[in-house]
Amino acid sequence: MSNSIVEELRWRGMVHDIMPGTEEQLNKEMTTAYIGFDPTSDSLHIGSLVPIILLVHLKNFGHRPIALVGGATGMIGDPSGKSDERNLLDEATLNHNVEGIKGVLSRFLDFDSKDENAPVLVNNYDWMKDFSFIDFARDVGKRITVNYMMAKDSVKKRLSGEEGSVGMSFTEFTYQLIQGYDFYYLHQNFNCLLQMGGSDQWGNITTGTELVRRMNVGEETKAFAMTCPLITKADGSKFGKSEGGNVWLDPEKTSVYKFYQFWLNTSDEDAEKYIKIFTFLDRATIAGLVEAHQEAPHYRILQKRLAEEVTTFVHSKEAFETAEKASNILFSKSFKQDIQTLDEKTFLDVFEGVPQAELPISDFDEGVDMIGALAARTEFLASNGEARRSLKENAIAVNKEKVKEDYLLTRDDLINDRYVIINKGKKNTYIIKAV
């Protein structure tokens, strides 16, 4: 580990903008820093992993991290990076989302810790709910000019009509002032000197540092800012999306198996970048992995280690081991025994998108003939004739074991008393579900 957190974050590719004096402040003493999380959903997806990891790095380097859940700002919507107005959430949905995000953050940061630099969890609704509009306009609005606010990229893009923008409401225009006030409040009440976030937040964050300076005097005006780059994929497509949409940190929204697969399927170029950002492996270990990967890229050493580290960090060692086993199961020599160990959800994840047909479970007492299992009763294959040819060519396997035309499917073939997996050659897989 580096001596300086900024040095550590730099070699990992996690520093985009940094205000002068920030590094010196972090090297000088334990510093309190915060990052905000928007409650637009009741969970966080892997786009939020970077700020979470930043907070963990802060803690590991002896600083005090604050995670702020935006119960108040979530009512308005951050215009940064958006081309149109966000739909406002009702209070019940917002409260539900705030609690969900608190639950996710608590998996990575121990908010009950008694350490001197114990992480802190706050909700800006707690201090904004009783702040009257008149008081806010007098105490906060007076300190920042409209010219200053309009110079921010997030505002300029919306007002100039770029990216199909339809302008900006006063509600969203005030967002940066409210976020700025959050920094001031945390500065006053928690001695918070640094705000961090994604590079698209630089405008909002620097409004905060400006507000701290203008609402205080002397030594009390110290405030710093640092952002990390927004994560991109080498091919230009959006990071954090799979075919099913966002990759979530909640296993109910994205199963551990799918989460593991997302990282395992990363390109070589992205894996080399992501292993620095999304893991806590040291520089020497990463350099060794990169070298080993370049010597034998077909072994996908980087991807496997990346998937292991991130899945373990987000879920658990046990969850990673189950996902890895499920991933390797299709190539297992003891397939029938190994697949019985998967829970049904993971089993269905492994075979997602595979054609399925249902047959009454009672049929398996008498035995289901293979022609019926392949064509007549399931229509997996186009005709009974094609089914017979495939069986004669020894191309059909039941639960990975080759069978002939006279084979009957019985209850003994059912995996977890419900499923039979049929393969035609190496590329075609079908599932019969006993109901």
CSV table of C-alpha atoms in Angstrom, one decimal:
chain,number,residue,atom,x,y,z
A,1,MET,CA,0.0,0.0,0.0
A,2,SER,CA,1.3,3.5,-0.8
A,3,ASN,CA,2.0,6.0,2.0
A,4,SER,CA,-0.4,8.5,0.6
A,5,ILE,CA,-4.1,7.8,-0.2
A,6,VAL,CA,-3.9,10.2,-3.2
A,7,GLU,CA,-0.8,8.4,-4.5
A,8,GLU,CA,-2.7,5.0,-4.1
A,9,LEU,CA,-5.7,6.3,-5.9
A,10,ARG,CA,-3.6,7.8,-8.7
A,11,TRP,CA,-1.9,4.6,-9.7
A,12,ARG,CA,-5.3,2.8,-9.6
A,13,GLY,CA,-6.6,5.4,-12.1
A,14,MET,CA,-9.1,6.8,-9.6
A,15,VAL,CA,-8.2,10.5,-9.6
A,16,HIS,CA,-9.8,12.8,-12.2
A,17,ASP,CA,-9.8,16.3,-10.6
A,18,ILE,CA,-8.3,17.4,-7.4
A,19,MET,CA,-8.4,20.8,-5.7
A,20,PRO,CA,-5.0,22.3,-4.8
A,21,GLY,CA,-4.1,21.5,-1.1
A,22,THR,CA,-6.2,18.3,-1.0
A,23,GLU,CA,-3.3,15.9,-1.0
A,24,GLU,CA,-1.4,17.9,1.6
A,25,GLN,CA,-4.5,17.9,3.9
A,26,LEU,CA,-4.9,14.1,3.6
A,27,ASN,CA,-1.2,13.5,4.2
A,28,LYS,CA,-1.2,15.9,7.3
A,29,GLU,CA,-3.9,14.4,9.5
A,30,MET,CA,-7.0,12.3,9.8
A,31,THR,CA,-9.5,14.0,7.5
A,32,THR,CA,-13.3,13.6,7.4
A,33,ALA,CA,-14.6,13.2,3.8
A,34,TYR,CA,-18.0,12.5,2.3
A,35,ILE,CA,-19.6,11.1,-0.8
A,36,GLY,CA,-23.3,11.4,-1.6
A,37,PHE,CA,-25.6,8.6,-2.9
A,38,ASP,CA,-28.8,9.4,-4.7
A,39,PRO,CA,-31.9,7.3,-3.7
A,40,THR,CA,-33.3,6.9,-7.2
A,41,SER,CA,-33.7,3.2,-6.5
A,42,ASP,CA,-33.8,1.0,-3.3
A,43,SER,CA,-30.5,-0.5,-4.2
A,44,LEU,CA,-27.2,0.5,-5.8
A,45,HIS,CA,-25.7,-0.9,-9.0
A,46,ILE,CA,-22.0,-1.4,-9.8
A,47,GLY,CA,-21.7,2.2,-11.0
A,48,SER,CA,-21.9,3.0,-7.3
A,49,LEU,CA,-19.1,0.6,-6.4
A,50,VAL,CA,-16.4,3.2,-7.2
A,51,PRO,CA,-17.6,5.7,-4.6
A,52,ILE,CA,-18.1,2.9,-2.1
A,53,ILE,CA,-14.5,1.7,-2.7
A,54,LEU,CA,-13.3,5.3,-2.3
A,55,LEU,CA,-14.9,5.4,1.1
A,56,VAL,CA,-13.3,2.1,2.1
A,57,HIS,CA,-9.9,3.4,0.9
A,58,LEU,CA,-10.4,6.4,3.1
A,59,LYS,CA,-11.1,4.2,6.1
A,60,ASN,CA,-8.1,2.0,5.3
A,61,PHE,CA,-5.8,5.0,5.2
A,62,GLY,CA,-7.0,6.2,8.6
A,63,HIS,CA,-9.4,8.9,7.5
A,64,ARG,CA,-13.1,9.2,8.5
A,65,PRO,CA,-15.6,8.5,5.7
A,66,ILE,CA,-19.2,9.8,5.6
A,67,ALA,CA,-21.8,8.2,3.4
A,68,LEU,CA,-24.6,10.7,2.7
A,69,VAL,CA,-27.9,9.3,1.4
A,70,GLY,CA,-29.8,12.1,-0.4
A,71,GLY,CA,-33.3,11.9,1.1
A,72,ALA,CA,-33.7,15.7,0.4
A,73,THR,CA,-31.7,16.0,-2.9
A,74,GLY,CA,-33.5,12.9,-4.1
A,75,MET,CA,-36.7,14.8,-4.0
A,76,ILE,CA,-35.3,17.2,-6.6
A,77,GLY,CA,-33.0,15.2,-9.0
A,78,ASP,CA,-29.5,15.9,-9.9
A,79,PRO,CA,-29.3,17.5,-13.4
A,80,SER,CA,-25.6,16.4,-13.9
A,81,GLY,CA,-25.2,14.3,-17.0
A,82,LYS,CA,-29.0,14.4,-17.7
A,83,SER,CA,-30.7,15.9,-20.7
A,84,ASP,CA,-34.2,16.1,-19.3
A,85,GLU,CA,-36.0,16.6,-16.1
A,86,ARG,CA,-36.2,13.6,-13.7
A,87,ASN,CA,-39.5,12.4,-12.5
A,88,LEU,CA,-40.1,13.3,-8.9
A,89,LEU,CA,-40.4,10.4,-6.4
A,90,ASP,CA,-43.2,10.4,-3.8
A,91,GLU,CA,-42.2,10.4,-0.2
A,92,ALA,CA,-43.0,6.8,0.5
A,93,THR,CA,-40.9,5.6,-2.4
A,94,LEU,CA,-38.1,7.9,-1.4
A,95,ASN,CA,-38.1,6.6,2.2
A,96,HIS,CA,-38.1,3.0,1.0
A,97,ASN,CA,-35.2,3.8,-1.3
A,98,VAL,CA,-33.2,5.5,1.4
A,99,GLU,CA,-33.6,2.5,3.7
A,100,GLY,CA,-32.5,0.2,0.9
A,101,ILE,CA,-29.4,2.2,0.2
A,102,LYS,CA,-28.5,2.4,3.9
A,103,GLY,CA,-28.7,-1.4,4.0
A,104,VAL,CA,-26.4,-1.8,1.0
A,105,LEU,CA,-23.8,0.7,2.3
A,106,SER,CA,-23.8,-1.1,5.7
A,107,ARG,CA,-22.4,-4.2,4.0
A,108,PHE,CA,-19.2,-2.3,3.2
A,109,LEU,CA,-18.8,0.1,6.0
A,110,ASP,CA,-19.3,-0.6,9.7
A,111,PHE,CA,-21.4,2.4,10.9
A,112,ASP,CA,-21.5,0.8,14.5
A,113,SER,CA,-17.7,0.8,14.8
A,114,LYS,CA,-16.1,2.4,17.8
A,115,ASP,CA,-12.9,3.4,16.0
A,116,GLU,CA,-11.7,7.0,16.0
A,117,ASN,CA,-12.3,7.1,12.3
A,118,ALA,CA,-15.5,5.1,12.3
A,119,PRO,CA,-17.7,5.6,9.2
A,120,VAL,CA,-20.7,7.8,9.5
A,121,LEU,CA,-24.1,7.5,7.7
A,122,VAL,CA,-26.2,10.6,7.3
A,123,ASN,CA,-29.4,11.6,5.4
A,124,ASN,CA,-29.6,15.2,4.3
A,125,TYR,CA,-33.4,15.2,4.7
A,126,ASP,CA,-32.7,15.3,8.5
A,127,TRP,CA,-31.3,18.9,8.3
A,128,MET,CA,-33.2,20.1,5.2
A,129,LYS,CA,-36.7,19.2,6.3
A,130,ASP,CA,-37.1,22.2,8.7
A,131,PHE,CA,-35.1,24.7,6.6
A,132,SER,CA,-37.7,27.2,5.4
A,133,PHE,CA,-37.5,28.6,1.8
A,134,ILE,CA,-37.0,32.1,3.1
A,135,ASP,CA,-34.2,31.1,5.4
A,136,PHE,CA,-32.5,29.1,2.6
A,137,ALA,CA,-32.8,32.0,0.1
A,138,ARG,CA,-31.4,34.5,2.7
A,139,ASP,CA,-28.6,32.3,4.2
A,140,VAL,CA,-27.5,30.2,1.2
A,141,GLY,CA,-28.9,31.8,-2.0
A,142,LYS,CA,-27.4,35.2,-1.0
A,143,ARG,CA,-23.8,33.7,-1.0
A,144,ILE,CA,-23.7,32.3,-4.6
A,145,THR,CA,-24.4,34.4,-7.7
A,146,VAL,CA,-26.6,33.2,-10.6
A,147,ASN,CA,-23.6,33.9,-12.9
A,148,TYR,CA,-21.5,31.4,-10.8
A,149,MET,CA,-24.2,28.7,-11.0
A,150,MET,CA,-24.8,29.2,-14.7
A,151,ALA,CA,-21.1,28.7,-15.5
A,152,LYS,CA,-21.3,25.1,-14.4
A,153,ASP,CA,-21.2,22.5,-17.3
A,154,SER,CA,-24.3,20.6,-16.0
A,155,VAL,CA,-26.3,23.9,-16.2
A,156,LYS,CA,-24.8,25.2,-19.5
A,157,LYS,CA,-25.5,22.0,-21.4
A,158,ARG,CA,-29.1,22.0,-20.3
A,159,LEU,CA,-29.7,25.6,-21.0
A,160,SER,CA,-28.0,25.6,-24.4
A,161,GLY,CA,-30.2,22.8,-25.6
A,162,GLU,CA,-27.4,20.3,-26.1
A,163,GLU,CA,-28.1,16.6,-26.2
A,164,GLY,CA,-31.8,17.1,-26.9
A,165,SER,CA,-32.2,19.0,-23.6
A,166,VAL,CA,-35.5,20.7,-22.9
A,167,GLY,CA,-34.2,23.3,-20.6
A,168,MET,CA,-34.1,23.2,-16.8
A,169,SER,CA,-36.6,23.9,-14.1
A,170,PHE,CA,-35.8,26.2,-11.1
A,171,THR,CA,-36.1,23.0,-9.0
A,172,GLU,CA,-33.1,21.3,-10.7
A,173,PHE,CA,-31.3,24.7,-10.9
A,174,THR,CA,-31.2,24.9,-7.1
A,175,TYR,CA,-29.8,21.3,-6.8
A,176,GLN,CA,-26.2,22.5,-6.7
A,177,LEU,CA,-27.0,24.9,-3.9
A,178,ILE,CA,-28.6,22.2,-1.8
A,179,GLN,CA,-25.7,19.9,-2.4
A,180,GLY,CA,-23.4,22.8,-1.5
A,181,TYR,CA,-25.2,23.3,1.7
A,182,ASP,CA,-24.8,19.6,2.6
A,183,PHE,CA,-21.0,20.2,2.5
A,184,TYR,CA,-21.4,23.3,4.7
A,185,TYR,CA,-23.5,21.4,7.2
A,186,LEU,CA,-21.1,18.5,7.4
A,187,HIS,CA,-18.2,20.9,7.6
A,188,GLN,CA,-19.9,22.6,10.6
A,189,ASN,CA,-21.1,19.6,12.4
A,190,PHE,CA,-18.6,16.8,11.5
A,191,ASN,CA,-15.5,18.9,10.6
A,192,CYS,CA,-15.8,17.4,7.1
A,193,LEU,CA,-13.2,19.0,4.9
A,194,LEU,CA,-13.4,17.0,1.7
A,195,GLN,CA,-16.2,16.0,-0.7
A,196,MET,CA,-15.5,13.3,-3.3
A,197,GLY,CA,-17.6,11.9,-6.2
A,198,GLY,CA,-17.6,11.1,-9.9
A,199,SER,CA,-16.1,13.6,-12.4
A,200,ASP,CA,-19.7,14.7,-13.4
A,201,GLN,CA,-20.1,16.0,-9.9
A,202,TRP,CA,-17.2,18.5,-10.0
A,203,GLY,CA,-19.5,21.5,-10.5
A,204,ASN,CA,-21.7,20.6,-7.6
A,205,ILE,CA,-18.8,19.7,-5.4
A,206,THR,CA,-16.9,23.0,-6.1
A,207,THR,CA,-20.1,24.9,-5.4
A,208,GLY,CA,-19.9,23.3,-1.9
A,209,THR,CA,-16.3,24.4,-1.3
A,210,GLU,CA,-17.3,27.9,-2.4
A,211,LEU,CA,-20.2,28.0,-0.1
A,212,VAL,CA,-18.1,26.8,2.8
A,213,ARG,CA,-15.6,29.6,2.1
A,214,ARG,CA,-18.3,32.3,1.8
A,215,MET,CA,-20.3,31.2,4.9
A,216,ASN,CA,-17.3,31.0,7.2
A,217,VAL,CA,-14.2,33.1,8.1
A,218,GLY,CA,-10.5,32.4,8.7
A,219,GLU,CA,-9.4,28.8,9.3
A,220,GLU,CA,-13.0,27.7,9.1
A,221,THR,CA,-13.0,28.2,5.3
A,222,LYS,CA,-10.8,25.2,4.5
A,223,ALA,CA,-12.7,22.9,2.1
A,224,PHE,CA,-11.4,20.5,-0.5
A,225,ALA,CA,-12.6,18.5,-3.5
A,226,MET,CA,-11.6,15.4,-5.4
A,227,THR,CA,-13.3,13.4,-8.2
A,228,CYS,CA,-12.7,10.1,-9.8
A,229,PRO,CA,-13.2,9.3,-13.5
A,230,LEU,CA,-16.5,7.9,-14.7
A,231,ILE,CA,-15.9,4.3,-15.6
A,232,THR,CA,-16.1,3.5,-19.3
A,233,LYS,CA,-15.7,0.3,-21.4
A,234,ALA,CA,-13.0,0.1,-24.0
A,235,ASP,CA,-15.6,-0.4,-26.8
A,236,GLY,CA,-17.4,2.8,-25.8
A,237,SER,CA,-20.5,1.0,-24.5
A,238,LYS,CA,-21.9,2.0,-21.1
A,239,PHE,CA,-20.2,0.4,-18.0
A,240,GLY,CA,-22.5,-1.5,-15.6
A,241,LYS,CA,-25.1,-2.7,-18.0
A,242,SER,CA,-25.7,-6.3,-19.0
A,243,GLU,CA,-28.4,-7.6,-21.4
A,244,GLY,CA,-30.8,-7.6,-18.5
A,245,GLY,CA,-30.1,-4.0,-17.6
A,246,ASN,CA,-28.2,-2.7,-14.6
A,247,VAL,CA,-25.9,-5.0,-12.7
A,248,TRP,CA,-27.1,-4.5,-9.1
A,249,LEU,CA,-25.3,-5.0,-5.8
A,250,ASP,CA,-28.5,-6.6,-4.4
A,251,PRO,CA,-28.6,-10.4,-5.1
A,252,GLU,CA,-32.4,-10.2,-5.4
A,253,LYS,CA,-32.0,-7.9,-8.4
A,254,THR,CA,-28.9,-9.4,-9.9
A,255,SER,CA,-28.1,-12.9,-8.8
A,256,VAL,CA,-24.6,-13.7,-7.6
A,257,TYR,CA,-24.1,-16.0,-10.6
A,258,LYS,CA,-24.9,-13.2,-13.1
A,259,PHE,CA,-22.9,-10.7,-11.1
A,260,TYR,CA,-19.9,-13.1,-11.2
A,261,GLN,CA,-20.4,-13.7,-14.9
A,262,PHE,CA,-20.4,-9.9,-15.6
A,263,TRP,CA,-16.8,-9.6,-14.4
A,264,LEU,CA,-15.7,-12.9,-15.8
A,265,ASN,CA,-16.8,-11.7,-19.3
A,266,THR,CA,-14.8,-8.5,-19.2
A,267,SER,CA,-12.5,-7.8,-22.1
A,268,ASP,CA,-8.7,-8.1,-21.6
A,269,GLU,CA,-8.3,-4.3,-21.9
A,270,ASP,CA,-11.0,-3.5,-19.4
A,271,ALA,CA,-9.9,-6.3,-17.0
A,272,GLU,CA,-6.5,-4.7,-16.8
A,273,LYS,CA,-8.1,-1.3,-15.9
A,274,TYR,CA,-10.9,-2.7,-13.6
A,275,ILE,CA,-8.6,-4.9,-11.4
A,276,LYS,CA,-6.9,-1.7,-10.2
A,277,ILE,CA,-10.2,0.2,-9.6
A,278,PHE,CA,-12.5,-2.5,-8.2
A,279,THR,CA,-10.1,-4.6,-6.0
A,280,PHE,CA,-7.8,-3.9,-3.1
A,281,LEU,CA,-5.0,-6.0,-4.5
A,282,ASP,CA,-1.6,-4.3,-4.1
A,283,ARG,CA,0.5,-3.0,-7.0
A,284,ALA,CA,2.9,-6.0,-7.1
A,285,THR,CA,0.1,-8.6,-7.1
A,286,ILE,CA,-1.7,-6.7,-9.9
A,287,ALA,CA,1.5,-6.4,-12.0
A,288,GLY,CA,2.1,-10.1,-11.6
A,289,LEU,CA,-1.4,-10.9,-12.7
A,290,VAL,CA,-1.2,-8.6,-15.7
A,291,GLU,CA,2.1,-10.2,-16.8
A,292,ALA,CA,0.8,-13.8,-16.3
A,293,HIS,CA,-2.3,-12.8,-18.3
A,294,GLN,CA,-0.3,-11.3,-21.2
A,295,GLU,CA,1.8,-14.5,-21.5
A,296,ALA,CA,-1.3,-16.7,-21.7
A,297,PRO,CA,-4.4,-14.6,-22.3
A,298,HIS,CA,-6.5,-17.7,-23.2
A,299,TYR,CA,-6.5,-18.7,-19.5
A,300,ARG,CA,-8.2,-15.4,-18.6
A,301,ILE,CA,-6.3,-15.1,-15.4
A,302,LEU,CA,-7.1,-11.4,-15.0
A,303,GLN,CA,-10.8,-11.9,-15.5
A,304,LYS,CA,-11.0,-14.8,-13.1
A,305,ARG,CA,-9.2,-13.0,-10.3
A,306,LEU,CA,-11.2,-9.8,-10.9
A,307,ALA,CA,-14.5,-11.8,-10.7
A,308,GLU,CA,-13.3,-13.5,-7.6
A,309,GLU,CA,-12.2,-10.3,-5.8
A,310,VAL,CA,-15.3,-8.2,-6.6
A,311,THR,CA,-17.8,-11.0,-6.0
A,312,THR,CA,-16.2,-11.8,-2.6
A,313,PHE,CA,-16.2,-8.1,-1.7
A,314,VAL,CA,-19.8,-7.4,-2.7
A,315,HIS,CA,-21.4,-10.7,-1.6
A,316,SER,CA,-19.1,-13.1,0.3
A,317,LYS,CA,-16.4,-15.8,-0.1
A,318,GLU,CA,-19.1,-18.5,0.0
A,319,ALA,CA,-21.3,-16.7,-2.6
A,320,PHE,CA,-18.3,-16.4,-4.9
A,321,GLU,CA,-17.5,-20.1,-4.5
A,322,THR,CA,-21.0,-21.1,-5.4
A,323,ALA,CA,-21.0,-18.8,-8.5
A,324,GLU,CA,-17.6,-20.2,-9.6
A,325,LYS,CA,-18.8,-23.8,-9.1
A,326,ALA,CA,-22.0,-23.0,-11.1
A,327,SER,CA,-19.8,-21.4,-13.8
A,328,ASN,CA,-17.6,-24.5,-14.1
A,329,ILE,CA,-20.4,-27.1,-13.7
A,330,LEU,CA,-21.1,-27.4,-17.4
A,331,PHE,CA,-17.6,-28.7,-17.9
A,332,SER,CA,-17.6,-30.9,-14.8
A,333,LYS,CA,-16.7,-34.6,-15.1
A,334,SER,CA,-19.2,-35.3,-12.3
A,335,PHE,CA,-21.9,-33.1,-13.8
A,336,LYS,CA,-25.0,-35.0,-12.5
A,337,GLN,CA,-23.7,-35.0,-8.9
A,338,ASP,CA,-22.4,-31.4,-9.0
A,339,ILE,CA,-25.5,-29.8,-10.5
A,340,GLN,CA,-27.6,-31.3,-7.7
A,341,THR,CA,-25.8,-29.0,-5.3
A,342,LEU,CA,-27.0,-25.8,-6.9
A,343,ASP,CA,-30.1,-24.1,-5.5
A,344,GLU,CA,-32.9,-23.7,-8.0
A,345,LYS,CA,-32.3,-19.9,-8.6
A,346,THR,CA,-28.7,-20.5,-9.5
A,347,PHE,CA,-29.6,-23.5,-11.6
A,348,LEU,CA,-32.1,-21.4,-13.6
A,349,ASP,CA,-29.5,-18.6,-13.9
A,350,VAL,CA,-27.0,-21.0,-15.4
A,351,PHE,CA,-29.5,-22.2,-18.0
A,352,GLU,CA,-31.2,-18.8,-18.6
A,353,GLY,CA,-32.5,-18.5,-22.2
A,354,VAL,CA,-32.4,-22.3,-22.8
A,355,PRO,CA,-35.6,-23.7,-24.4
A,356,GLN,CA,-37.8,-25.4,-21.9
A,357,ALA,CA,-40.8,-27.7,-22.1
A,358,GLU,CA,-43.0,-29.1,-19.3
A,359,LEU,CA,-44.1,-32.7,-18.9
A,360,PRO,CA,-46.3,-34.1,-16.1
A,361,ILE,CA,-44.0,-35.7,-13.4
A,362,SER,CA,-46.2,-38.8,-13.4
A,363,ASP,CA,-45.0,-39.6,-16.9
A,364,PHE,CA,-41.5,-40.2,-15.5
A,365,ASP,CA,-42.9,-43.1,-13.4
A,366,GLU,CA,-43.6,-45.1,-16.6
A,367,GLY,CA,-40.7,-43.5,-18.5
A,368,VAL,CA,-40.6,-40.9,-21.3
A,369,ASP,CA,-39.3,-42.2,-24.6
A,370,MET,CA,-36.5,-40.2,-26.2
A,371,ILE,CA,-38.4,-39.4,-29.4
A,372,GLY,CA,-41.1,-37.8,-27.3
A,373,ALA,CA,-38.5,-36.0,-25.2
A,374,LEU,CA,-36.8,-34.5,-28.3
A,375,ALA,CA,-39.6,-33.9,-30.7
A,376,ALA,CA,-43.1,-35.3,-30.4
A,377,ARG,CA,-43.9,-33.9,-26.9
A,378,THR,CA,-41.5,-31.0,-26.6
A,379,GLU,CA,-40.8,-29.8,-30.2
A,380,PHE,CA,-37.2,-29.2,-29.3
A,381,LEU,CA,-36.4,-30.7,-32.7
A,382,ALA,CA,-38.4,-30.2,-35.8
A,383,SER,CA,-39.5,-33.8,-36.4
A,384,ASN,CA,-39.4,-37.3,-35.0
A,385,GLY,CA,-37.2,-38.2,-38.0
A,386,GLU,CA,-34.6,-35.6,-36.9
A,387,ALA,CA,-34.8,-37.0,-33.4
A,388,ARG,CA,-34.1,-40.5,-34.6
A,389,ARG,CA,-31.2,-39.4,-36.8
A,390,SER,CA,-29.6,-37.5,-33.9
A,391,LEU,CA,-29.9,-40.5,-31.6
A,392,LYS,CA,-28.4,-42.9,-34.2
A,393,GLU,CA,-25.5,-40.4,-34.7
A,394,ASN,CA,-24.8,-40.6,-30.9
A,395,ALA,CA,-25.4,-36.8,-30.7
A,396,ILE,CA,-27.9,-36.8,-27.8
A,397,ALA,CA,-26.9,-36.7,-24.1
A,398,VAL,CA,-29.1,-36.7,-21.0
A,399,ASN,CA,-27.5,-34.8,-18.1
A,400,LYS,CA,-24.2,-34.9,-20.1
A,401,GLU,CA,-24.3,-38.7,-20.6
A,402,LYS,CA,-24.8,-40.1,-24.2
A,403,VAL,CA,-28.0,-42.1,-24.8
A,404,LYS,CA,-29.6,-44.2,-27.5
A,405,GLU,CA,-33.1,-44.4,-28.9
A,406,ASP,CA,-34.3,-47.0,-26.5
A,407,TYR,CA,-33.5,-44.9,-23.4
A,408,LEU,CA,-36.4,-43.9,-21.1
A,409,LEU,CA,-36.3,-40.8,-18.9
A,410,THR,CA,-37.4,-41.7,-15.4
A,411,ARG,CA,-37.4,-40.0,-12.0
A,412,ASP,CA,-33.8,-41.0,-11.6
A,413,ASP,CA,-32.9,-38.6,-14.3
A,414,LEU,CA,-34.6,-35.6,-12.6
A,415,ILE,CA,-32.1,-33.0,-11.2
A,416,ASN,CA,-33.5,-31.8,-7.9
A,417,ASP,CA,-36.7,-33.8,-8.7
A,418,ARG,CA,-37.6,-31.3,-11.4
A,419,TYR,CA,-35.3,-30.9,-14.4
A,420,VAL,CA,-33.7,-33.0,-17.1
A,421,ILE,CA,-31.0,-31.4,-19.3
A,422,ILE,CA,-30.7,-32.7,-22.8
A,423,ASN,CA,-27.9,-31.8,-25.2
A,424,LYS,CA,-27.7,-32.2,-29.0
A,425,GLY,CA,-24.1,-32.0,-29.9
A,426,LYS,CA,-22.0,-29.3,-28.1
A,427,LYS,CA,-24.1,-26.3,-28.9
A,428,ASN,CA,-27.8,-27.1,-28.4
A,429,THR,CA,-29.2,-27.5,-24.9
A,430,TYR,CA,-32.8,-28.1,-23.8
A,431,ILE,CA,-34.5,-28.5,-20.5
A,432,ILE,CA,-37.5,-30.6,-19.6
A,433,LYS,CA,-39.3,-29.5,-16.4
A,434,ALA,CA,-41.4,-32.0,-14.5
A,435,VAL,CA,-44.5,-30.4,-13.2
